[in-house]
């Protein structure tokens, strides 16, 4: 009974390709996030949606585009993949936006760009 | 500019002893702090949190201490168990923002 799920778990692709990562939460939360964990293990926020509205958009190349079709889903599309995009991407959700709410994380998607 | 720092990348402790994980921050606007635990190939899971109006919060074997003047927090695990072996992240948030800033993590190994 997974709370926050991501697909795929592993993604290996060539430079220049376009790929998507999907995230779903069944917790009834209003807010969802995408994080990137790079090779140095920094876990950095990329985007956040609250009730399908974008509320956080960090300095991320515009090749990355999040899409939230409904409150339970937040997908991440990446165009023209580059070697530096290789990382683990985590989706998370919380009951509401705001810094006082515990976030529930998915298992991560390990993206490898060759 | 890393606003949340965990300067010890790894820590080894004997089973039954105390584990102390440290975290320093630079932003004085941070007023809420959390600790997350992460096992390999899994996402981080919430462990314990503390608001800046407190200096201590306890939950079972886990206690978080906050020293605002030193901009320092620590997580104490007593007694440490082999199942506690994981990477521990601290995270901080400022009122009015929608995000947490994470440290780089400390890998704890509890030796049986």
XYZ file of C-alpha atoms in Angstrom:
226
model
C 0.000 0.000 0.000
C 2.494 2.573 -1.246
C 1.980 6.159 -0.093
C 4.178 7.918 -2.666
C 5.147 5.944 -5.743
C 7.404 6.796 -8.654
C 7.907 5.190 -12.035
C 10.270 4.122 -13.326
C 12.677 3.232 -10.537
C 15.618 3.170 -12.922
C 16.002 5.042 -16.189
C 18.984 4.748 -18.510
C 18.959 6.862 -21.639
C 21.128 8.600 -24.208
C 22.045 12.265 -24.242
C 19.573 14.360 -26.167
C 16.567 12.160 -25.451
C 13.345 13.310 -23.775
C 12.058 11.357 -20.787
C 9.363 11.545 -18.136
C 9.172 10.407 -14.527
C 5.774 9.885 -12.944
C 4.752 10.350 -9.322
C 1.541 9.496 -7.537
C 0.509 9.868 -3.913
C -2.502 8.236 -2.263
C -2.285 10.203 0.983
C -4.775 12.865 0.027
C -2.081 15.542 0.330
C -2.418 18.955 -1.295
C 1.252 19.598 -1.977
C 3.806 17.684 -4.030
C 7.515 18.215 -4.680
C 10.371 17.146 -6.905
C 13.879 16.906 -5.455
C 17.187 16.104 -7.127
C 19.961 14.280 -5.291
C 23.207 14.652 -7.186
C 26.473 12.755 -6.907
C 27.515 14.873 -3.914
C 24.357 13.755 -2.130
C 22.813 17.216 -1.966
C 19.045 16.874 -1.844
C 17.735 19.986 -3.572
C 14.183 21.132 -4.137
C 13.318 21.676 -7.794
C 9.573 22.263 -7.926
C 6.508 22.224 -5.750
C 2.823 22.229 -6.587
C 0.008 23.053 -4.202
C -3.445 22.069 -5.416
C -2.078 21.843 -8.963
C -0.568 25.337 -8.738
C 3.187 25.829 -9.063
C 4.512 27.433 -5.863
C 8.216 26.639 -5.964
C 10.331 26.846 -9.087
C 13.990 26.838 -8.184
C 16.763 27.707 -10.577
C 16.318 24.716 -12.818
C 16.987 24.609 -16.584
C 13.788 25.066 -18.540
C 14.419 21.660 -20.083
C 12.723 20.438 -16.897
C 8.966 20.850 -16.898
C 6.701 19.608 -14.127
C 3.066 18.831 -14.789
C 0.345 18.220 -12.237
C -2.814 16.848 -13.857
C -4.469 16.553 -10.439
C -3.553 16.798 -6.756
C -2.465 13.169 -6.590
C 0.001 13.304 -9.485
C 3.106 15.294 -10.280
C 5.115 14.285 -13.312
C 8.518 15.527 -14.388
C 9.392 15.811 -18.054
C 12.976 16.400 -19.106
C 13.884 17.476 -22.627
C 17.257 17.127 -24.345
C 18.851 15.179 -21.535
C 22.443 16.025 -20.619
C 25.114 14.062 -18.759
C 24.745 16.387 -15.758
C 21.103 15.383 -15.371
C 22.232 12.002 -14.048
C 20.993 11.870 -10.467
C 18.343 10.372 -8.231
C 15.044 12.220 -8.441
C 12.689 12.050 -5.480
C 9.048 12.947 -5.424
C 7.463 13.945 -2.107
C 4.145 15.142 -0.755
C 2.843 16.942 2.328
C -0.570 17.744 3.738
C -0.226 21.372 2.744
C 2.350 23.881 1.636
C 4.450 25.622 4.199
C 7.615 24.733 5.977
C 6.076 23.085 9.017
C 4.751 20.005 7.341
C 6.462 16.660 7.239
C 7.141 15.464 3.718
C 6.621 11.900 2.596
C 9.088 10.749 -0.032
C 8.850 8.262 -2.846
C 11.561 5.643 -3.383
C 13.389 7.698 -5.997
C 14.148 7.336 -9.698
C 17.786 6.826 -10.615
C 18.382 8.534 -13.953
C 21.559 7.724 -15.852
C 22.339 9.694 -18.976
C 24.963 8.109 -21.260
C 26.137 28.442 -0.427
C 25.161 25.523 1.765
C 22.846 26.853 4.451
C 22.539 23.519 6.246
C 25.697 21.561 6.911
C 26.388 18.124 8.248
C 30.142 18.106 8.578
C 30.529 14.447 9.477
C 29.905 12.290 6.427
C 30.002 9.113 8.498
C 29.836 7.835 12.056
C 30.313 4.372 13.569
C 28.897 3.457 16.961
C 28.688 0.259 18.972
C 25.261 -1.237 19.524
C 23.744 -0.031 22.785
C 25.794 3.169 22.887
C 24.666 6.691 22.086
C 24.791 8.032 18.521
C 25.087 11.809 18.168
C 24.556 13.340 14.746
C 25.230 17.031 14.277
C 23.873 19.703 11.993
C 24.774 23.388 11.643
C 22.874 26.099 9.830
C 23.640 29.636 8.789
C 20.238 31.190 8.107
C 18.841 32.806 11.262
C 15.381 32.844 9.670
C 15.102 29.058 9.942
C 12.533 28.225 12.589
C 11.622 24.597 11.990
C 13.943 21.631 11.732
C 13.505 17.996 10.879
C 15.556 14.842 10.773
C 15.034 12.242 8.098
C 16.419 8.738 7.888
C 17.239 7.081 4.581
C 17.943 3.453 3.789
C 19.607 2.470 0.487
C 17.295 2.463 -2.536
C 14.506 4.080 -0.519
C 13.290 7.625 -0.074
C 13.960 9.579 3.136
C 11.480 8.957 5.959
C 10.597 11.469 8.634
C 12.078 10.826 12.058
C 11.590 13.789 14.368
C 11.174 17.557 14.223
C 11.656 20.602 16.421
C 10.335 24.135 16.351
C 12.600 27.048 17.224
C 10.471 27.823 20.272
C 11.795 24.647 21.869
C 15.279 23.465 22.642
C 14.504 19.773 22.931
C 12.092 17.251 21.520
C 11.999 13.589 22.420
C 10.385 10.591 20.765
C 11.317 7.237 22.178
C 14.996 6.581 21.572
C 15.358 9.749 19.502
C 15.954 13.222 20.926
C 16.679 16.369 18.981
C 18.408 19.320 20.655
C 18.400 22.829 19.251
C 20.891 25.531 20.199
C 19.668 28.656 18.437
C 22.504 30.890 19.526
C 25.022 28.470 18.064
C 22.774 27.675 15.077
C 23.307 24.019 15.838
C 21.095 21.003 16.244
C 21.869 17.441 17.118
C 20.086 14.115 17.027
C 20.734 11.667 19.840
C 19.855 8.011 19.468
C 19.945 6.000 22.687
C 20.470 3.086 22.709
C 21.696 2.642 19.148
C 20.552 -0.471 17.319
C 21.879 -2.124 14.143
C 18.595 -1.229 12.411
C 19.458 2.433 12.921
C 22.236 2.083 10.343
C 21.209 4.518 7.612
C 21.932 7.980 6.251
C 20.488 10.773 8.384
C 19.575 14.128 6.870
C 18.727 17.281 8.751
C 16.507 19.840 7.070
C 15.469 23.380 7.928
C 12.659 25.677 6.928
C 11.877 29.354 7.399
C 8.435 30.722 8.140
C 6.679 31.886 5.029
C 8.655 29.675 2.708
C 7.379 26.485 1.195
C 10.526 24.457 1.227
C 13.107 22.650 3.279
C 16.840 23.019 2.852
C 18.591 19.706 3.396
C 22.058 18.891 4.645
C 24.249 16.383 2.806
C 23.632 13.609 5.286
C 25.629 11.561 7.781
C 25.959 7.827 7.295
C 25.513 6.073 10.634
C 26.755 2.528 11.088
C 25.789 0.745 14.269
C 28.080 -2.181 14.939
C 26.664 -5.301 16.547
